[in-house]
Amino acid sequence: MKSLEELRALREKMKSQTDNRAVAGSDETVIKVGMATCGIAAGARPVLTTLLEEAEKRNLHNVSISQTGCIGLCRLEPIVEVFKDGQKYTYVLMTPEKAKKVIADHIVNGNVCREFLIGEN
C-alpha cells in the first residue's frame, strides 16, 4: 500500500466479494452454515459436510458453501442461511437429511423447503 486511495480500492474490492446480498443477486447461490460453538455442539459439522458432498455430487459450480460464526439463534442450531435470487432463507434445526433436501429441492429445483424455515417449523 502506497496511498490511502489504494487502501480504499482494496477495501471496496473485498467488500463486494464478501457482501452476501451482492453475490445472492447474481447467478451464484451462497450457503452459510453457523459453525460457532453452539452450532458445532448442535450438529452443524455433519450438516456442512453433507451440503459440500451433495453440491460436489451434483456438480453445482454456481454454489458457494462456507462457514460463518454465531448467527445469534443458538436454540435453533444448526442454522443454514441460503442467499439465492436476491433473497435470504434461514433454515433452522438442520440435520444431514434436511440438508440433502435443501440441496435437491431449493438449490437445484428452486422450491423453497418452507417446513425448515425459521418461523415455519
mmCIF file of N, CA and C in Angstrom:
data_model
loop_
_atom_site.group_PDB
_atom_site.id
_atom_site.type_symbol
_atom_site.label_atom_id
_atom_site.label_comp_id
_atom_site.label_asym_id
_atom_site.label_seq_id
_atom_site.Cartn_x
_atom_site.Cartn_y
_atom_site.Cartn_z
ATOM 1 N N MET A 1 0.836 -1.177 0.000
ATOM 2 C CA MET A 1 0.000 0.000 0.000
ATOM 3 C C MET A 1 0.884 1.244 0.000
ATOM 4 N N LYS A 2 0.623 2.076 -0.965
ATOM 5 C CA LYS A 2 1.405 3.311 -1.043
ATOM 6 C C LYS A 2 0.554 4.539 -0.801
ATOM 7 N N SER A 3 -0.788 4.347 -0.877
ATOM 8 C CA SER A 3 -1.631 5.521 -0.677
ATOM 9 C C SER A 3 -2.966 5.119 -0.056
ATOM 10 N N LEU A 4 -3.629 6.111 0.442
ATOM 11 C CA LEU A 4 -4.955 5.901 1.014
ATOM 12 C C LEU A 4 -5.941 5.459 -0.068
ATOM 13 N N GLU A 5 -5.774 5.922 -1.271
ATOM 14 C CA GLU A 5 -6.648 5.526 -2.373
ATOM 15 C C GLU A 5 -6.498 4.038 -2.694
ATOM 16 N N GLU A 6 -5.286 3.509 -2.644
ATOM 17 C CA GLU A 6 -5.079 2.078 -2.862
ATOM 18 C C GLU A 6 -5.785 1.265 -1.786
ATOM 19 N N LEU A 7 -5.691 1.739 -0.555
ATOM 20 C CA LEU A 7 -6.354 1.064 0.555
ATOM 21 C C LEU A 7 -7.866 1.097 0.376
ATOM 22 N N ARG A 8 -8.406 2.223 -0.022
ATOM 23 C CA ARG A 8 -9.855 2.327 -0.258
ATOM 24 C C ARG A 8 -10.302 1.411 -1.399
ATOM 25 N N ALA A 9 -9.519 1.351 -2.468
ATOM 26 C CA ALA A 9 -9.856 0.487 -3.598
ATOM 27 C C ALA A 9 -9.849 -0.975 -3.167
ATOM 28 N N LEU A 10 -8.848 -1.358 -2.385
ATOM 29 C CA LEU A 10 -8.796 -2.730 -1.881
ATOM 30 C C LEU A 10 -9.978 -3.019 -0.977
ATOM 31 N N ARG A 11 -10.346 -2.072 -0.133
ATOM 32 C CA ARG A 11 -11.492 -2.241 0.763
ATOM 33 C C ARG A 11 -12.771 -2.469 -0.032
ATOM 34 N N GLU A 12 -12.992 -1.674 -1.062
ATOM 35 C CA GLU A 12 -14.204 -1.819 -1.880
ATOM 36 C C GLU A 12 -14.220 -3.157 -2.615
ATOM 37 N N LYS A 13 -13.062 -3.559 -3.113
ATOM 38 C CA LYS A 13 -12.979 -4.844 -3.803
ATOM 39 C C LYS A 13 -13.332 -5.989 -2.858
ATOM 40 N N MET A 14 -12.771 -5.987 -1.669
ATOM 41 C CA MET A 14 -13.023 -7.047 -0.700
ATOM 42 C C MET A 14 -14.464 -6.983 -0.184
ATOM 43 N N LYS A 15 -14.982 -5.799 -0.003
ATOM 44 C CA LYS A 15 -16.359 -5.643 0.449
ATOM 45 C C LYS A 15 -17.326 -6.242 -0.554
ATOM 46 N N SER A 16 -17.102 -5.998 -1.828
ATOM 47 C CA SER A 16 -18.005 -6.542 -2.842
ATOM 48 C C SER A 16 -17.914 -8.059 -2.917
ATOM 49 N N GLN A 17 -16.750 -8.610 -2.595
ATOM 50 C CA GLN A 17 -16.585 -10.060 -2.628
ATOM 51 C C GLN A 17 -17.221 -10.737 -1.424
ATOM 52 N N THR A 18 -17.364 -10.018 -0.327
ATOM 53 C CA THR A 18 -17.904 -10.633 0.887
ATOM 54 C C THR A 18 -19.336 -10.225 1.173
ATOM 55 N N ASP A 19 -19.907 -9.341 0.406
ATOM 56 C CA ASP A 19 -21.284 -8.895 0.626
ATOM 57 C C ASP A 19 -22.244 -9.938 0.070
ATOM 58 N N ASN A 20 -22.912 -10.658 0.952
ATOM 59 C CA ASN A 20 -23.806 -11.742 0.538
ATOM 60 C C ASN A 20 -24.938 -11.245 -0.349
ATOM 61 N N ARG A 21 -25.429 -10.063 -0.086
ATOM 62 C CA ARG A 21 -26.537 -9.571 -0.899
ATOM 63 C C ARG A 21 -26.095 -9.350 -2.339
ATOM 64 N N ALA A 22 -24.889 -8.864 -2.523
ATOM 65 C CA ALA A 22 -24.379 -8.659 -3.884
ATOM 66 C C ALA A 22 -24.225 -9.994 -4.602
ATOM 67 N N VAL A 23 -23.670 -10.969 -3.926
ATOM 68 C CA VAL A 23 -23.483 -12.285 -4.538
ATOM 69 C C VAL A 23 -24.826 -12.944 -4.788
ATOM 70 N N ALA A 24 -25.735 -12.843 -3.810
ATOM 71 C CA ALA A 24 -27.024 -13.506 -3.937
ATOM 72 C C ALA A 24 -27.846 -12.919 -5.070
ATOM 73 N N GLY A 25 -27.580 -11.712 -5.477
ATOM 74 C CA GLY A 25 -28.314 -11.114 -6.579
ATOM 75 C C GLY A 25 -27.834 -11.605 -7.928
ATOM 76 N N SER A 26 -26.682 -12.237 -7.973
ATOM 77 C CA SER A 26 -26.152 -12.751 -9.226
ATOM 78 C C SER A 26 -26.664 -14.169 -9.444
ATOM 79 N N ASP A 27 -26.021 -14.886 -10.346
ATOM 80 C CA ASP A 27 -26.446 -16.264 -10.594
ATOM 81 C C ASP A 27 -25.808 -17.238 -9.619
ATOM 82 N N GLU A 28 -25.036 -16.739 -8.649
ATOM 83 C CA GLU A 28 -24.419 -17.618 -7.664
ATOM 84 C C GLU A 28 -25.291 -17.716 -6.420
ATOM 85 N N THR A 29 -25.362 -18.907 -5.863
ATOM 86 C CA THR A 29 -26.059 -19.146 -4.608
ATOM 87 C C THR A 29 -25.018 -19.270 -3.508
ATOM 88 N N VAL A 30 -25.234 -18.563 -2.407
ATOM 89 C CA VAL A 30 -24.324 -18.598 -1.270
ATOM 90 C C VAL A 30 -25.013 -19.332 -0.131
ATOM 91 N N ILE A 31 -24.326 -20.316 0.439
ATOM 92 C CA ILE A 31 -24.837 -21.069 1.582
ATOM 93 C C ILE A 31 -23.845 -20.904 2.719
ATOM 94 N N LYS A 32 -24.347 -20.473 3.869
ATOM 95 C CA LYS A 32 -23.506 -20.302 5.056
ATOM 96 C C LYS A 32 -24.046 -21.169 6.174
ATOM 97 N N VAL A 33 -23.149 -21.871 6.841
ATOM 98 C CA VAL A 33 -23.515 -22.751 7.952
ATOM 99 C C VAL A 33 -22.934 -22.157 9.227
ATOM 100 N N GLY A 34 -23.788 -21.954 10.232
ATOM 101 C CA GLY A 34 -23.333 -21.439 11.519
ATOM 102 C C GLY A 34 -22.446 -22.452 12.211
ATOM 103 N N MET A 35 -21.166 -22.097 12.367
ATOM 104 C CA MET A 35 -20.196 -23.030 12.936
ATOM 105 C C MET A 35 -19.534 -22.462 14.185
ATOM 106 N N ALA A 36 -20.271 -21.679 14.947
ATOM 107 C CA ALA A 36 -19.762 -21.263 16.253
ATOM 108 C C ALA A 36 -19.902 -22.453 17.198
ATOM 109 N N THR A 37 -19.489 -22.294 18.421
ATOM 110 C CA THR A 37 -19.542 -23.392 19.384
ATOM 111 C C THR A 37 -20.938 -23.980 19.496
ATOM 112 N N CYS A 38 -21.946 -23.117 19.533
ATOM 113 C CA CYS A 38 -23.328 -23.590 19.660
ATOM 114 C C CYS A 38 -23.742 -24.417 18.453
ATOM 115 N N GLY A 39 -23.369 -23.987 17.262
ATOM 116 C CA GLY A 39 -23.714 -24.728 16.053
ATOM 117 C C GLY A 39 -23.016 -26.073 15.977
ATOM 118 N N ILE A 40 -21.736 -26.074 16.306
ATOM 119 C CA ILE A 40 -20.978 -27.327 16.281
ATOM 120 C C ILE A 40 -21.551 -28.310 17.293
ATOM 121 N N ALA A 41 -21.858 -27.818 18.498
ATOM 122 C CA ALA A 41 -22.418 -28.681 19.542
ATOM 123 C C ALA A 41 -23.769 -29.258 19.130
ATOM 124 N N ALA A 42 -24.521 -28.513 18.328
ATOM 125 C CA ALA A 42 -25.852 -28.956 17.898
ATOM 126 C C ALA A 42 -25.806 -29.864 16.667
ATOM 127 N N GLY A 43 -24.620 -30.027 16.054
ATOM 128 C CA GLY A 43 -24.509 -30.926 14.910
ATOM 129 C C GLY A 43 -24.281 -30.254 13.574
ATOM 130 N N ALA A 44 -23.729 -29.052 13.564
ATOM 131 C CA ALA A 44 -23.531 -28.329 12.304
ATOM 132 C C ALA A 44 -22.462 -28.952 11.410
ATOM 133 N N ARG A 45 -21.470 -29.606 11.998
ATOM 134 C CA ARG A 45 -20.391 -30.164 11.175
ATOM 135 C C ARG A 45 -20.907 -31.212 10.183
ATOM 136 N N PRO A 46 -21.742 -32.190 10.610
ATOM 137 C CA PRO A 46 -22.281 -33.143 9.626
ATOM 138 C C PRO A 46 -23.195 -32.471 8.591
ATOM 139 N N VAL A 47 -23.867 -31.399 8.995
ATOM 140 C CA VAL A 47 -24.716 -30.657 8.046
ATOM 141 C C VAL A 47 -23.843 -30.008 6.982
ATOM 142 N N LEU A 48 -22.769 -29.354 7.403
ATOM 143 C CA LEU A 48 -21.840 -28.723 6.464
ATOM 144 C C LEU A 48 -21.230 -29.770 5.529
ATOM 145 N N THR A 49 -20.790 -30.878 6.086
ATOM 146 C CA THR A 49 -20.209 -31.953 5.279
ATOM 147 C C THR A 49 -21.198 -32.461 4.240
ATOM 148 N N THR A 50 -22.440 -32.658 4.643
ATOM 149 C CA THR A 50 -23.476 -33.134 3.718
ATOM 150 C C THR A 50 -23.716 -32.125 2.600
ATOM 151 N N LEU A 51 -23.806 -30.848 2.943
ATOM 152 C CA LEU A 51 -24.005 -29.815 1.918
ATOM 153 C C LEU A 51 -22.867 -29.839 0.900
ATOM 154 N N LEU A 52 -21.641 -29.916 1.392
ATOM 155 C CA LEU A 52 -20.480 -29.950 0.494
ATOM 156 C C LEU A 52 -20.495 -31.185 -0.396
ATOM 157 N N GLU A 53 -20.796 -32.332 0.192
ATOM 158 C CA GLU A 53 -20.830 -33.579 -0.585
ATOM 159 C C GLU A 53 -21.931 -33.559 -1.640
ATOM 160 N N GLU A 54 -23.109 -33.075 -1.268
ATOM 161 C CA GLU A 54 -24.224 -33.032 -2.223
ATOM 162 C C GLU A 54 -23.932 -32.066 -3.371
ATOM 163 N N ALA A 55 -23.349 -30.922 -3.048
ATOM 164 C CA ALA A 55 -23.007 -29.952 -4.098
ATOM 165 C C ALA A 55 -21.966 -30.542 -5.046
ATOM 166 N N GLU A 56 -21.014 -31.269 -4.501
ATOM 167 C CA GLU A 56 -19.990 -31.893 -5.349
ATOM 168 C C GLU A 56 -20.591 -33.002 -6.208
ATOM 169 N N LYS A 57 -21.442 -33.840 -5.617
ATOM 170 C CA LYS A 57 -22.083 -34.926 -6.373
ATOM 171 C C LYS A 57 -22.878 -34.398 -7.556
ATOM 172 N N ARG A 58 -23.501 -33.251 -7.357
ATOM 173 C CA ARG A 58 -24.375 -32.675 -8.382
ATOM 174 C C ARG A 58 -23.645 -31.679 -9.287
ATOM 175 N N ASN A 59 -22.341 -31.531 -9.090
ATOM 176 C CA ASN A 59 -21.540 -30.592 -9.888
ATOM 177 C C ASN A 59 -22.126 -29.187 -9.887
ATOM 178 N N LEU A 60 -22.472 -28.694 -8.711
ATOM 179 C CA LEU A 60 -23.059 -27.361 -8.582
ATOM 180 C C LEU A 60 -21.940 -26.322 -8.517
ATOM 181 N N HIS A 61 -21.570 -25.796 -9.664
ATOM 182 C CA HIS A 61 -20.458 -24.856 -9.747
ATOM 183 C C HIS A 61 -20.857 -23.433 -9.385
ATOM 184 N N ASN A 62 -22.149 -23.141 -9.366
ATOM 185 C CA ASN A 62 -22.604 -21.791 -9.047
ATOM 186 C C ASN A 62 -23.044 -21.670 -7.588
ATOM 187 N N VAL A 63 -22.569 -22.595 -6.742
ATOM 188 C CA VAL A 63 -22.925 -22.604 -5.324
ATOM 189 C C VAL A 63 -21.664 -22.475 -4.491
ATOM 190 N N SER A 64 -21.689 -21.515 -3.577
ATOM 191 C CA SER A 64 -20.584 -21.305 -2.656
ATOM 192 C C SER A 64 -21.054 -21.696 -1.257
ATOM 193 N N ILE A 65 -20.352 -22.632 -0.617
ATOM 194 C CA ILE A 65 -20.719 -23.108 0.713
ATOM 195 C C ILE A 65 -19.570 -22.793 1.656
ATOM 196 N N SER A 66 -19.896 -22.117 2.763
ATOM 197 C CA SER A 66 -18.850 -21.763 3.716
ATOM 198 C C SER A 66 -19.401 -21.718 5.132
ATOM 199 N N GLN A 67 -18.485 -21.543 6.055
ATOM 200 C CA GLN A 67 -18.822 -21.445 7.467
ATOM 201 C C GLN A 67 -18.996 -19.985 7.838
ATOM 202 N N THR A 68 -19.771 -19.746 8.876
ATOM 203 C CA THR A 68 -19.862 -18.420 9.463
ATOM 204 C C THR A 68 -19.885 -18.600 10.968
ATOM 205 N N GLY A 69 -19.776 -17.518 11.676
ATOM 206 C CA GLY A 69 -19.791 -17.571 13.136
ATOM 207 C C GLY A 69 -21.204 -17.671 13.662
ATOM 208 N N CYS A 70 -21.381 -17.235 14.880
ATOM 209 C CA CYS A 70 -22.683 -17.315 15.539
ATOM 210 C C CYS A 70 -23.702 -16.444 14.804
ATOM 211 N N ILE A 71 -24.841 -17.014 14.530
ATOM 212 C CA ILE A 71 -25.911 -16.294 13.847
ATOM 213 C C ILE A 71 -26.833 -15.637 14.872
ATOM 214 N N GLY A 72 -26.749 -16.081 16.129
ATOM 215 C CA GLY A 72 -27.481 -15.431 17.213
ATOM 216 C C GLY A 72 -28.745 -16.133 17.652
ATOM 217 N N LEU A 73 -29.004 -17.290 17.119
ATOM 218 C CA LEU A 73 -30.213 -18.037 17.478
ATOM 219 C C LEU A 73 -29.818 -19.440 17.937
ATOM 220 N N CYS A 74 -29.060 -19.498 19.006
ATOM 221 C CA CYS A 74 -28.436 -20.758 19.442
ATOM 222 C C CYS A 74 -29.440 -21.889 19.630
ATOM 223 N N ARG A 75 -30.616 -21.583 20.098
ATOM 224 C CA ARG A 75 -31.605 -22.645 20.346
ATOM 225 C C ARG A 75 -32.138 -23.268 19.054
ATOM 226 N N LEU A 76 -31.857 -22.634 17.913
ATOM 227 C CA LEU A 76 -32.335 -23.139 16.628
ATOM 228 C C LEU A 76 -31.225 -23.758 15.778
ATOM 229 N N GLU A 77 -30.047 -23.909 16.367
ATOM 230 C CA GLU A 77 -28.918 -24.513 15.645
ATOM 231 C C GLU A 77 -29.178 -25.989 15.393
ATOM 232 N N PRO A 78 -28.553 -26.522 14.392
ATOM 233 C CA PRO A 78 -27.743 -25.930 13.337
ATOM 234 C C PRO A 78 -28.582 -25.060 12.391
ATOM 235 N N ILE A 79 -27.987 -23.949 12.022
ATOM 236 C CA ILE A 79 -28.645 -22.987 11.132
ATOM 237 C C ILE A 79 -27.885 -22.920 9.812
ATOM 238 N N VAL A 80 -28.640 -22.895 8.724
ATOM 239 C CA VAL A 80 -28.076 -22.749 7.376
ATOM 240 C C VAL A 80 -28.775 -21.566 6.724
ATOM 241 N N GLU A 81 -27.982 -20.597 6.275
ATOM 242 C CA GLU A 81 -28.531 -19.451 5.550
ATOM 243 C C GLU A 81 -28.242 -19.640 4.063
ATOM 244 N N VAL A 82 -29.276 -19.450 3.264
ATOM 245 C CA VAL A 82 -29.148 -19.554 1.816
ATOM 246 C C VAL A 82 -29.468 -18.192 1.221
ATOM 247 N N PHE A 83 -28.552 -17.671 0.423
ATOM 248 C CA PHE A 83 -28.738 -16.408 -0.287
ATOM 249 C C PHE A 83 -28.882 -16.773 -1.763
ATOM 250 N N LYS A 84 -30.121 -16.645 -2.275
ATOM 251 C CA LYS A 84 -30.414 -17.079 -3.647
ATOM 252 C C LYS A 84 -31.431 -16.128 -4.260
ATOM 253 N N ASP A 85 -31.198 -15.741 -5.480
ATOM 254 C CA ASP A 85 -32.122 -14.880 -6.229
ATOM 255 C C ASP A 85 -32.466 -13.605 -5.467
ATOM 256 N N GLY A 86 -31.476 -13.031 -4.796
ATOM 257 C CA GLY A 86 -31.685 -11.786 -4.068
ATOM 258 C C GLY A 86 -32.440 -11.932 -2.759
ATOM 259 N N GLN A 87 -32.676 -13.146 -2.322
ATOM 260 C CA GLN A 87 -33.412 -13.410 -1.087
ATOM 261 C C GLN A 87 -32.519 -14.150 -0.093
ATOM 262 N N LYS A 88 -32.853 -13.996 1.177
ATOM 263 C CA LYS A 88 -32.168 -14.745 2.228
ATOM 264 C C LYS A 88 -33.169 -15.698 2.859
ATOM 265 N N TYR A 89 -32.770 -16.963 2.971
ATOM 266 C CA TYR A 89 -33.601 -18.001 3.579
ATOM 267 C C TYR A 89 -32.822 -18.561 4.764
ATOM 268 N N THR A 90 -33.456 -18.617 5.920
ATOM 269 C CA THR A 90 -32.792 -19.121 7.118
ATOM 270 C C THR A 90 -33.430 -20.446 7.514
ATOM 271 N N TYR A 91 -32.678 -21.511 7.298
ATOM 272 C CA TYR A 91 -33.130 -22.853 7.667
ATOM 273 C C TYR A 91 -32.609 -23.179 9.064
ATOM 274 N N VAL A 92 -33.489 -23.710 9.917
ATOM 275 C CA VAL A 92 -33.122 -23.956 11.308
ATOM 276 C C VAL A 92 -33.339 -25.417 11.686
ATOM 277 N N LEU A 93 -32.687 -25.799 12.795
ATOM 278 C CA LEU A 93 -32.779 -27.172 13.313
ATOM 279 C C LEU A 93 -32.435 -28.177 12.212
ATOM 280 N N MET A 94 -31.364 -27.888 11.508
ATOM 281 C CA MET A 94 -30.989 -28.693 10.354
ATOM 282 C C MET A 94 -30.341 -30.010 10.760
ATOM 283 N N THR A 95 -30.498 -30.990 9.890
ATOM 284 C CA THR A 95 -29.868 -32.303 10.008
ATOM 285 C C THR A 95 -29.250 -32.615 8.649
ATOM 286 N N PRO A 96 -28.404 -33.621 8.570
ATOM 287 C CA PRO A 96 -27.882 -34.001 7.250
ATOM 288 C C PRO A 96 -28.991 -34.365 6.259
ATOM 289 N N GLU A 97 -30.042 -35.016 6.733
ATOM 290 C CA GLU A 97 -31.153 -35.382 5.841
ATOM 291 C C GLU A 97 -31.866 -34.132 5.315
ATOM 292 N N LYS A 98 -32.085 -33.162 6.190
ATOM 293 C CA LYS A 98 -32.710 -31.907 5.760
ATOM 294 C C LYS A 98 -31.796 -31.170 4.784
ATOM 295 N N ALA A 99 -30.493 -31.226 5.032
ATOM 296 C CA ALA A 99 -29.530 -30.567 4.146
ATOM 297 C C ALA A 99 -29.604 -31.143 2.736
ATOM 298 N N LYS A 100 -29.728 -32.465 2.627
ATOM 299 C CA LYS A 100 -29.878 -33.102 1.309
ATOM 300 C C LYS A 100 -31.130 -32.589 0.603
ATOM 301 N N LYS A 101 -32.216 -32.462 1.360
ATOM 302 C CA LYS A 101 -33.478 -31.990 0.780
ATOM 303 C C LYS A 101 -33.361 -30.536 0.328
ATOM 304 N N VAL A 102 -32.685 -29.705 1.111
ATOM 305 C CA VAL A 102 -32.490 -28.300 0.728
ATOM 306 C C VAL A 102 -31.701 -28.215 -0.579
ATOM 307 N N ILE A 103 -30.643 -29.008 -0.695
ATOM 308 C CA ILE A 103 -29.869 -29.003 -1.954
ATOM 309 C C ILE A 103 -30.749 -29.446 -3.115
ATOM 310 N N ALA A 104 -31.435 -30.570 -2.953
ATOM 311 C CA ALA A 104 -32.236 -31.119 -4.054
ATOM 312 C C ALA A 104 -33.416 -30.217 -4.406
ATOM 313 N N ASP A 105 -34.177 -29.828 -3.399
ATOM 314 C CA ASP A 105 -35.407 -29.085 -3.670
ATOM 315 C C ASP A 105 -35.163 -27.598 -3.921
ATOM 316 N N HIS A 106 -34.459 -26.934 -3.012
ATOM 317 C CA HIS A 106 -34.293 -25.479 -3.115
ATOM 318 C C HIS A 106 -33.193 -25.093 -4.100
ATOM 319 N N ILE A 107 -32.007 -25.630 -3.902
ATOM 320 C CA ILE A 107 -30.875 -25.190 -4.722
ATOM 321 C C ILE A 107 -30.996 -25.675 -6.163
ATOM 322 N N VAL A 108 -31.325 -26.939 -6.359
ATOM 323 C CA VAL A 108 -31.393 -27.494 -7.710
ATOM 324 C C VAL A 108 -32.710 -27.145 -8.401
ATOM 325 N N ASN A 109 -33.835 -27.352 -7.704
ATOM 326 C CA ASN A 109 -35.145 -27.210 -8.352
ATOM 327 C C ASN A 109 -35.877 -25.905 -8.058
ATOM 328 N N GLY A 110 -35.330 -25.059 -7.179
ATOM 329 C CA GLY A 110 -35.928 -23.761 -6.913
ATOM 330 C C GLY A 110 -37.163 -23.773 -6.026
ATOM 331 N N ASN A 111 -37.402 -24.890 -5.339
ATOM 332 C CA ASN A 111 -38.561 -24.989 -4.445
ATOM 333 C C ASN A 111 -38.098 -24.854 -2.999
ATOM 334 N N VAL A 112 -38.420 -23.726 -2.382
ATOM 335 C CA VAL A 112 -38.004 -23.463 -1.008
ATOM 336 C C VAL A 112 -38.602 -24.517 -0.079
ATOM 337 N N CYS A 113 -37.792 -25.016 0.833
ATOM 338 C CA CYS A 113 -38.249 -26.002 1.831
ATOM 339 C C CYS A 113 -38.843 -25.236 3.014
ATOM 340 N N ARG A 114 -40.042 -24.762 2.847
ATOM 341 C CA ARG A 114 -40.666 -23.890 3.845
ATOM 342 C C ARG A 114 -40.786 -24.521 5.223
ATOM 343 N N GLU A 115 -40.913 -25.844 5.265
ATOM 344 C CA GLU A 115 -41.083 -26.519 6.544
ATOM 345 C C GLU A 115 -39.835 -26.424 7.423
ATOM 346 N N PHE A 116 -38.674 -26.061 6.855
ATOM 347 C CA PHE A 116 -37.449 -25.946 7.615
ATOM 348 C C PHE A 116 -37.078 -24.491 7.917
ATOM 349 N N LEU A 117 -37.831 -23.542 7.376
ATOM 350 C CA LEU A 117 -37.502 -22.129 7.554
ATOM 351 C C LEU A 117 -37.831 -21.645 8.961
ATOM 352 N N ILE A 118 -37.084 -20.652 9.398
ATOM 353 C CA ILE A 118 -37.361 -20.047 10.690
ATOM 354 C C ILE A 118 -38.773 -19.479 10.668
ATOM 355 N N GLY A 119 -39.516 -19.711 11.720
ATOM 356 C CA GLY A 119 -40.889 -19.214 11.807
ATOM 357 C C GLY A 119 -41.911 -20.143 11.178
ATOM 358 N N GLU A 120 -41.460 -21.164 10.468
ATOM 359 C CA GLU A 120 -42.380 -22.082 9.794
ATOM 360 C C GLU A 120 -42.472 -23.425 10.492
ATOM 361 N N ASN A 121 -41.501 -23.715 11.356
ATOM 362 C CA ASN A 121 -41.480 -25.046 11.968
ATOM 363 C C ASN A 121 -42.055 -25.042 13.359
#
